[in-house]
Tab-separated table of C-alpha atoms and ligand atoms in Angstrom:
chain	number	residue	atom	x	y	z
A	1	UNK	CA	124.469	-65.627	45.262
A	2	UNK	CA	121.078	-65.362	43.560
A	3	UNK	CA	121.024	-63.705	40.184
A	4	UNK	CA	119.751	-60.172	39.815
A	5	UNK	CA	116.329	-59.681	38.271
A	6	UNK	CA	115.780	-57.166	35.520
A	7	UNK	CA	112.274	-56.091	34.517
A	8	UNK	CA	111.803	-54.483	31.123
A	9	UNK	CA	108.485	-52.607	30.999
A	10	UNK	CA	107.819	-52.249	27.281
A	11	UNK	CA	109.120	-54.877	24.885
A	12	UNK	CA	109.196	-52.956	21.628
A	13	UNK	CA	112.323	-52.057	19.673
A	14	UNK	CA	114.341	-50.735	22.611
A	15	UNK	CA	112.901	-53.324	25.026
A	16	UNK	CA	114.004	-56.200	22.799
A	17	UNK	CA	117.504	-54.776	22.387
A	18	UNK	CA	117.752	-54.207	26.143
A	19	UNK	CA	116.893	-57.859	26.769
A	20	UNK	CA	119.509	-59.049	24.290
A	21	UNK	CA	122.265	-56.835	25.728
A	22	UNK	CA	121.366	-57.648	29.346
A	23	UNK	CA	121.538	-61.334	28.406
A	24	UNK	CA	124.881	-61.058	26.616
A	25	UNK	CA	126.310	-59.234	29.649
A	26	UNK	CA	124.719	-61.695	32.099
A	27	UNK	CA	123.317	-58.817	34.147
A	28	UNK	CA	120.596	-61.042	35.569
A	29	UNK	CA	117.388	-62.924	34.780
A	30	UNK	CA	115.110	-60.915	32.534
A	31	UNK	CA	111.340	-60.427	32.634
A	32	UNK	CA	109.900	-58.716	29.576
A	33	UNK	CA	106.528	-57.019	30.122
A	34	UNK	CA	104.211	-55.548	27.495
A	35	UNK	CA	100.487	-55.071	26.993
A	36	UNK	CA	100.873	-56.557	23.496
A	37	UNK	CA	100.251	-60.277	23.912
A	38	UNK	CA	102.902	-62.574	22.480
A	39	UNK	CA	105.532	-59.892	21.820
A	40	UNK	CA	107.425	-60.165	25.129
A	41	UNK	CA	106.984	-63.947	25.187
A	42	UNK	CA	108.229	-64.267	21.600
A	43	UNK	CA	111.236	-61.992	22.062
A	44	UNK	CA	112.192	-63.633	25.367
A	45	UNK	CA	112.065	-67.088	23.764
A	46	UNK	CA	113.993	-65.957	20.677
A	47	UNK	CA	116.794	-64.454	22.802
A	48	UNK	CA	116.815	-67.496	25.124
A	49	UNK	CA	117.295	-69.650	22.029
A	50	UNK	CA	120.389	-67.589	21.154
A	51	UNK	CA	121.916	-68.069	24.614
A	52	UNK	CA	123.488	-71.499	23.903
A	53	UNK	CA	125.221	-69.981	20.857
A	54	UNK	CA	126.646	-67.060	22.796
A	55	UNK	CA	126.983	-68.976	26.044
A	56	UNK	CA	125.089	-66.772	28.486
A	57	UNK	CA	123.190	-68.200	31.435
A	58	UNK	CA	120.132	-66.094	32.155
A	59	UNK	CA	116.454	-66.917	32.346
A	60	UNK	CA	114.168	-64.920	30.065
A	61	UNK	CA	110.384	-64.712	30.205
A	62	UNK	CA	107.593	-62.612	28.754
A	63	UNK	CA	104.461	-61.466	30.541
A	64	UNK	CA	101.365	-59.228	30.575
A	65	UNK	CA	101.192	-59.350	34.364
A	66	UNK	CA	102.942	-56.959	36.742
A	67	UNK	CA	103.092	-59.736	39.326
A	68	UNK	CA	105.914	-61.295	37.293
A	69	UNK	CA	108.234	-58.323	37.982
A	70	UNK	CA	108.062	-58.980	41.733
A	71	UNK	CA	111.330	-58.228	43.505
A	72	UNK	CA	113.082	-56.802	40.407
A	73	UNK	CA	116.434	-55.140	41.133
A	74	UNK	CA	116.271	-52.955	38.034
A	75	UNK	CA	113.279	-51.805	35.965
A	76	UNK	CA	113.818	-50.181	32.589
A	77	UNK	CA	110.799	-48.399	31.144
A	78	UNK	CA	110.191	-48.000	27.422
A	79	UNK	CA	106.408	-48.480	27.523
A	80	UNK	CA	104.334	-45.964	25.622
A	81	UNK	CA	103.690	-44.646	22.169
A	82	UNK	CA	105.707	-42.499	19.811
A	83	UNK	CA	104.185	-39.557	17.937
A	84	UNK	CA	102.242	-40.415	14.808
A	85	UNK	CA	101.055	-38.046	12.065
A	86	UNK	CA	98.187	-35.868	13.247
A	87	UNK	CA	99.081	-36.145	16.927
A	88	UNK	CA	100.083	-33.114	18.917
A	89	UNK	CA	102.846	-33.202	21.490
A	90	UNK	CA	100.196	-32.821	24.171
A	91	UNK	CA	98.346	-35.885	22.807
A	92	UNK	CA	101.544	-37.910	23.171
A	93	UNK	CA	102.196	-36.444	26.582
A	94	UNK	CA	98.681	-37.342	27.741
A	95	UNK	CA	98.872	-40.928	26.470
A	96	UNK	CA	102.341	-41.654	27.850
A	97	UNK	CA	101.447	-39.968	31.130
A	98	UNK	CA	98.627	-42.515	31.568
A	99	UNK	CA	101.128	-45.287	30.753
A	100	UNK	CA	103.495	-43.894	33.432
A	101	UNK	CA	100.620	-43.982	35.941
A	102	UNK	CA	100.063	-47.701	35.257
A	103	UNK	CA	103.785	-48.478	35.262
A	104	UNK	CA	104.297	-46.440	38.462
A	105	UNK	CA	101.540	-48.411	40.228
A	106	UNK	CA	103.013	-51.735	39.053
A	107	UNK	CA	106.496	-50.860	40.264
A	108	UNK	CA	105.217	-49.489	43.558
A	109	UNK	CA	103.385	-52.744	44.272
A	110	UNK	CA	105.873	-55.309	43.015
A	111	UNK	CA	109.342	-53.737	42.788
A	112	UNK	CA	109.564	-50.930	45.343
A	113	UNK	CA	113.292	-51.538	45.912
A	114	UNK	CA	114.272	-51.388	42.243
A	115	UNK	CA	116.558	-48.940	40.502
A	116	UNK	CA	114.297	-47.504	37.809
A	117	UNK	CA	115.546	-46.177	34.488
A	118	UNK	CA	112.947	-44.383	32.375
A	119	UNK	CA	113.446	-44.047	28.611
A	120	UNK	CA	109.917	-43.149	27.429
A	121	UNK	CA	109.519	-39.724	25.799
A	122	UNK	CA	109.123	-36.871	26.476
A	123	UNK	CA	111.865	-38.131	28.748
A	124	UNK	CA	112.404	-35.463	31.403
A	125	UNK	CA	108.678	-35.016	32.064
A	126	UNK	CA	107.913	-38.759	31.986
A	127	UNK	CA	110.627	-39.672	34.502
A	128	UNK	CA	109.417	-36.858	36.773
A	129	UNK	CA	105.845	-38.185	36.604
A	130	UNK	CA	106.963	-41.813	36.994
A	131	UNK	CA	108.830	-41.014	40.209
A	132	UNK	CA	105.731	-39.327	41.612
A	133	UNK	CA	103.327	-42.092	40.520
A	134	UNK	CA	105.620	-44.832	41.880
A	135	UNK	CA	106.520	-43.048	45.109
A	136	UNK	CA	110.004	-44.620	44.938
A	137	UNK	CA	112.920	-42.664	46.431
A	138	UNK	CA	114.098	-39.926	44.044
A	139	UNK	CA	117.662	-41.251	43.972
A	140	UNK	CA	116.326	-44.594	42.677
A	141	UNK	CA	114.440	-43.194	39.682
A	142	UNK	CA	116.484	-41.741	36.808
A	143	UNK	CA	116.018	-40.953	33.126
A	144	UNK	CA	118.199	-42.046	30.212
A	145	UNK	CA	119.033	-39.381	27.643
A	146	UNK	CA	122.409	-37.818	28.416
A	147	UNK	CA	124.381	-41.038	27.954
A	148	UNK	CA	122.838	-41.420	24.486
A	149	UNK	CA	123.230	-37.770	23.476
A	150	UNK	CA	126.850	-37.765	24.722
A	151	UNK	CA	127.558	-41.036	22.945
A	152	UNK	CA	126.306	-39.543	19.677
A	153	UNK	CA	128.584	-36.546	20.171
A	154	UNK	CA	131.548	-38.802	21.036
A	155	UNK	CA	130.961	-40.830	17.881
A	156	UNK	CA	130.804	-37.719	15.661
A	157	UNK	CA	134.003	-36.327	17.228
A	158	UNK	CA	135.951	-39.591	17.024
A	159	UNK	CA	134.966	-39.707	13.355
A	160	UNK	CA	135.909	-36.064	12.784
A	161	UNK	CA	139.351	-36.376	14.406
A	162	UNK	CA	139.945	-39.967	13.316
A	163	UNK	CA	140.749	-41.047	16.877
A	164	UNK	CA	139.513	-43.934	19.001
A	165	UNK	CA	136.088	-43.467	20.588
A	166	UNK	CA	137.829	-44.666	23.776
A	167	UNK	CA	139.751	-41.392	23.997
A	168	UNK	CA	136.781	-39.058	23.573
A	169	UNK	CA	134.867	-37.726	26.582
A	170	UNK	CA	131.754	-35.600	26.176
A	171	UNK	CA	128.964	-34.161	28.268
A	172	UNK	CA	125.595	-33.251	26.814
A	173	UNK	CA	123.385	-31.818	29.541
A	174	UNK	CA	119.910	-30.314	29.958
A	175	UNK	CA	116.609	-31.698	28.694
A	176	UNK	CA	116.369	-34.394	26.014
A	177	UNK	CA	115.284	-32.328	23.033
A	178	UNK	CA	116.436	-29.638	20.647
A	179	UNK	CA	117.444	-27.548	23.656
A	180	UNK	CA	120.062	-30.027	24.972
A	181	UNK	CA	123.415	-28.456	25.806
A	182	UNK	CA	126.739	-29.957	24.646
A	183	UNK	CA	129.484	-28.605	26.929
A	184	UNK	CA	132.614	-27.792	24.896
A	185	UNK	CA	134.847	-27.217	27.925
A	186	UNK	CA	134.282	-30.748	29.234
A	187	UNK	CA	134.372	-32.437	25.851
A	188	UNK	CA	137.883	-33.753	25.344
A	189	UNK	CA	140.189	-35.952	23.324
A	190	UNK	CA	142.469	-37.721	25.835
A	191	UNK	CA	141.855	-34.856	28.261
A	192	UNK	CA	142.444	-32.051	25.732
A	193	UNK	CA	139.321	-29.833	25.803
A	194	UNK	CA	137.574	-28.911	22.542
A	195	UNK	CA	138.430	-25.196	22.821
A	196	UNK	CA	142.142	-26.185	22.940
A	197	UNK	CA	141.715	-28.499	19.959
A	198	UNK	CA	140.290	-25.532	18.034
A	199	UNK	CA	143.345	-23.450	19.036
A	200	UNK	CA	145.587	-26.314	17.926
A	201	UNK	CA	143.957	-26.223	14.498
A	202	UNK	CA	142.366	-29.688	14.726
A	203	UNK	CA	138.981	-28.198	13.939
A	204	UNK	CA	137.150	-24.899	13.783
A	205	UNK	CA	134.498	-23.248	15.911
A	206	UNK	CA	132.039	-23.454	13.027
A	207	UNK	CA	132.686	-27.165	12.502
A	208	UNK	CA	132.184	-27.829	16.225
A	209	UNK	CA	128.894	-25.914	16.053
A	210	UNK	CA	127.818	-28.122	13.135
A	211	UNK	CA	128.660	-31.261	15.119
A	212	UNK	CA	126.805	-29.943	18.180
A	213	UNK	CA	123.803	-29.234	15.992
A	214	UNK	CA	123.896	-32.738	14.491
A	215	UNK	CA	124.016	-34.096	18.063
A	216	UNK	CA	120.951	-32.060	19.079
A	217	UNK	CA	119.094	-33.440	16.070
A	218	UNK	CA	120.589	-36.941	16.374
A	219	UNK	CA	117.269	-38.620	17.192
A	220	UNK	CA	115.528	-36.980	14.237
A	221	UNK	CA	118.324	-38.031	11.874
A	222	UNK	CA	117.696	-41.692	12.722
A	223	UNK	CA	113.889	-41.329	12.489
A	224	UNK	CA	114.278	-39.780	9.022
A	225	UNK	CA	116.403	-42.737	7.906
A	226	UNK	CA	114.365	-45.539	9.498
A	227	UNK	CA	110.974	-43.980	8.658
A	228	UNK	CA	109.095	-46.565	10.753
A	229	UNK	CA	110.409	-45.779	14.215
A	230	UNK	CA	113.164	-44.206	16.265
A	231	UNK	CA	116.657	-45.249	17.365
A	232	UNK	CA	116.987	-48.363	19.493
A	233	UNK	CA	120.521	-49.806	19.474
A	234	UNK	CA	122.243	-46.775	21.009
A	235	UNK	CA	119.384	-45.938	23.418
A	236	UNK	CA	119.381	-49.543	24.689
A	237	UNK	CA	123.183	-49.649	25.058
A	238	UNK	CA	123.026	-46.372	27.012
A	239	UNK	CA	120.414	-47.619	29.474
A	240	UNK	CA	122.293	-50.883	29.950
A	241	UNK	CA	125.442	-48.945	30.934
A	242	UNK	CA	123.370	-47.198	33.619
A	243	UNK	CA	121.881	-50.497	34.859
A	244	UNK	CA	125.347	-52.072	34.959
A	245	UNK	CA	126.759	-49.105	36.909
A	246	UNK	CA	124.057	-49.664	39.532
A	247	UNK	CA	124.181	-53.471	39.711
A	248	UNK	CA	127.987	-53.626	39.817
A	249	UNK	CA	128.385	-50.507	41.999
A	250	UNK	CA	130.717	-49.043	39.387
A	251	UNK	CA	130.354	-45.402	40.585
A	252	UNK	CA	130.290	-44.294	36.960
A	253	UNK	CA	130.009	-40.594	36.217
A	254	UNK	CA	127.220	-40.418	33.640
A	255	UNK	CA	124.980	-37.637	32.380
A	256	UNK	CA	121.479	-38.694	33.452
A	257	UNK	CA	118.132	-37.030	34.070
A	258	UNK	CA	118.034	-36.859	37.869
A	259	UNK	CA	115.840	-35.137	40.405
A	260	UNK	CA	117.510	-31.888	41.379
A	261	UNK	CA	117.144	-30.471	44.865
A	262	UNK	CA	118.534	-27.006	44.322
A	263	UNK	CA	121.586	-28.067	42.279
A	264	UNK	CA	121.964	-25.873	39.197
A	265	UNK	CA	119.269	-23.653	40.795
A	266	UNK	CA	116.542	-26.217	40.023
A	267	UNK	CA	113.997	-27.584	42.515
A	268	UNK	CA	112.209	-30.937	42.193
A	269	UNK	CA	112.608	-31.381	38.468
A	270	UNK	CA	114.427	-33.926	36.338
A	271	UNK	CA	117.099	-32.469	34.054
A	272	UNK	CA	120.222	-34.065	32.571
A	273	UNK	CA	123.357	-33.439	34.644
A	274	UNK	CA	126.474	-35.466	35.487
A	275	UNK	CA	125.802	-37.864	38.356
A	276	UNK	CA	127.576	-40.760	40.050
A	277	UNK	CA	125.658	-44.020	39.565
A	278	UNK	CA	126.454	-46.832	41.989
A	279	UNK	CA	124.751	-49.206	44.405
A	280	UNK	CA	123.012	-46.213	46.009
A	281	UNK	CA	121.341	-45.302	42.700
A	282	UNK	CA	121.931	-41.667	41.732
A	283	UNK	CA	124.504	-41.135	44.475
A	284	UNK	CA	125.869	-37.667	43.872
A	285	UNK	CA	125.065	-34.856	41.472
A	286	UNK	CA	128.146	-33.101	40.134
A	287	UNK	CA	127.744	-29.357	39.719
A	288	UNK	CA	130.115	-28.275	36.978
A	289	UNK	CA	131.041	-24.731	36.110
A	290	UNK	CA	129.557	-23.641	32.799
A	291	UNK	CA	130.324	-20.727	30.513
A	292	UNK	CA	127.784	-17.895	30.582
A	293	UNK	CA	126.418	-19.008	27.194
A	294	UNK	CA	126.061	-22.643	28.335
A	295	UNK	CA	124.433	-21.491	31.582
A	296	UNK	CA	121.873	-19.558	29.566
A	297	UNK	CA	121.250	-22.497	27.221
A	298	UNK	CA	120.908	-24.861	30.217
A	299	UNK	CA	118.370	-22.524	31.871
A	300	UNK	CA	116.359	-22.384	28.625
A	301	UNK	CA	116.449	-26.169	28.389
A	302	UNK	CA	115.284	-26.508	32.012
A	303	UNK	CA	112.470	-24.016	31.305
A	304	UNK	CA	111.288	-26.202	28.397
A	305	UNK	CA	111.211	-29.218	30.764
A	306	UNK	CA	109.302	-27.180	33.395
A	307	UNK	CA	106.662	-26.326	30.800
A	308	UNK	CA	106.153	-30.022	29.986
A	309	UNK	CA	105.881	-30.888	33.699
A	310	UNK	CA	103.243	-28.167	34.116
A	311	UNK	CA	101.268	-29.642	31.215
A	312	UNK	CA	101.496	-33.051	32.942
A	313	UNK	CA	100.276	-31.580	36.234
A	314	UNK	CA	97.361	-29.997	34.319
A	315	UNK	CA	96.362	-33.389	32.906
A	316	UNK	CA	96.955	-35.432	36.085
A	317	UNK	CA	95.975	-33.407	39.155
A	318	UNK	CA	97.272	-36.192	41.446
A	319	UNK	CA	100.847	-35.368	40.435
B	401	TXD	O1	116.872	-40.990	24.750
B	401	TXD	C1	115.755	-41.408	24.944
B	401	TXD	N1	115.213	-41.321	26.140
B	401	TXD	C2	114.991	-42.036	23.847
B	401	TXD	C3	113.582	-42.227	24.035
B	401	TXD	C4	115.614	-42.467	22.654
B	401	TXD	C5	114.903	-43.142	21.705
B	401	TXD	C6	113.480	-43.448	21.857
B	401	TXD	N2	112.890	-42.922	23.036
B	401	TXD	C7	111.526	-43.279	23.418
B	401	TXD	O2	111.539	-44.610	23.953
B	401	TXD	C8	110.473	-43.348	22.332
B	401	TXD	O3	110.010	-42.071	21.985
B	401	TXD	C9	109.410	-44.175	23.017
B	401	TXD	O4	108.641	-43.357	23.895
B	401	TXD	C10	110.216	-45.160	23.888
B	401	TXD	C11	110.254	-46.584	23.375
B	401	TXD	O5	110.779	-46.632	22.073
B	401	TXD	P1	110.655	-47.978	21.185
B	401	TXD	O6	111.311	-47.699	19.892
B	401	TXD	O7	111.058	-49.157	21.981
B	401	TXD	O8	109.065	-47.981	20.971
B	401	TXD	P2	108.136	-49.211	20.560
B	401	TXD	O9	108.870	-50.183	19.714
B	401	TXD	O10	106.878	-48.590	20.055
B	401	TXD	O11	107.825	-49.937	21.961
B	401	TXD	C12	106.970	-49.415	22.922
B	401	TXD	C13	106.257	-50.586	23.552
B	401	TXD	C14	105.310	-51.322	22.607
B	401	TXD	O12	105.675	-52.685	22.494
B	401	TXD	C15	103.935	-51.152	23.257
B	401	TXD	O13	103.081	-52.294	23.095
B	401	TXD	C16	104.314	-50.941	24.701
B	401	TXD	O14	105.463	-50.120	24.654
B	401	TXD	N3	103.279	-50.301	25.515
B	401	TXD	C17	103.078	-50.643	26.804
B	401	TXD	N4	103.703	-51.522	27.601
B	401	TXD	C18	103.268	-51.636	28.859
B	401	TXD	N5	102.248	-50.901	29.358
B	401	TXD	C19	101.589	-50.003	28.594
B	401	TXD	N6	100.580	-49.283	29.096
B	401	TXD	C20	102.017	-49.839	27.249
B	401	TXD	N7	101.602	-49.050	26.225
B	401	TXD	C21	102.383	-49.344	25.166
């Protein structure tokens, strides 16, 4: 059986980590694309030179040409810029929207059958635009945010309770931003929901609120520490788990930004919800019951995403 082909569009900090993880897991041959000459080629060669040490058989290459992604089974998109001092959110939105237009055209031409995972920020609006620019089926274009946000929450809780991360389940839903919604009812330690753990005296409501707040600001916490960029290890690991679920038809239940067709009362927008990822891409959206407060927070989060999509549509009338 021929190996899968994985195209990484954007070979910066997350792109490089994606390539390394995909190699270590032997997910397939890897093509690294970037507009910056030498970066994808250099990273691909560096990782290839580590493969004899770790014993993984994959081919890695770097390119500035979309032709090289031809026939990719998975495309993971990190291309774009992050906000720099003096730039407004709309500036960033405008620049990355143009990048999504180029990436969408490249995928449409050379990898129309791929499962596409978008990571570029502002995530929920960019994945929405990318699906439209690429014209790929909506179930084959998803955004990565919820796996990362939930993983941060799981880590904080495992630390708080001094239990294995393997026994913590968590769902963080909604848009990828300050408005994201951690769901207490479906956050558990070995199946015991957080509200029960509070009753059992393991923690307090206030402490849980603090942890939720740290989760919402998890990206900012890393930026403040690194100073020169944003998180890349955990975002890359999160996207790789989504790619693996697709390539190995694992039917994993993961919180992802998916196109909603009336679920959660939302039409044709990408918002983070639990979804089954398997060989059919985003196979089935799971509509969970939320508390009234969570429902309200989710609606506010979706409204923030809608506003960003409207700004995009104002900039790019072809959307
Ligand atoms: O949860 C999430 N979704 C996120 C999102 C978590 C962390 C970071 N998140 C966002 O991912 C972040 O705000 C950025 O928008 C992306 C990528 O983050 P990364 O840290 O990898 O950024 P880099 O290192 O700046 O890499 C971006 C690369 C860089 O090498 C550019 O040369 C390239 O993108 N780039 C392009 N590649 C192809 N085509 C075009 N047009 C292009 N423009 C820039």
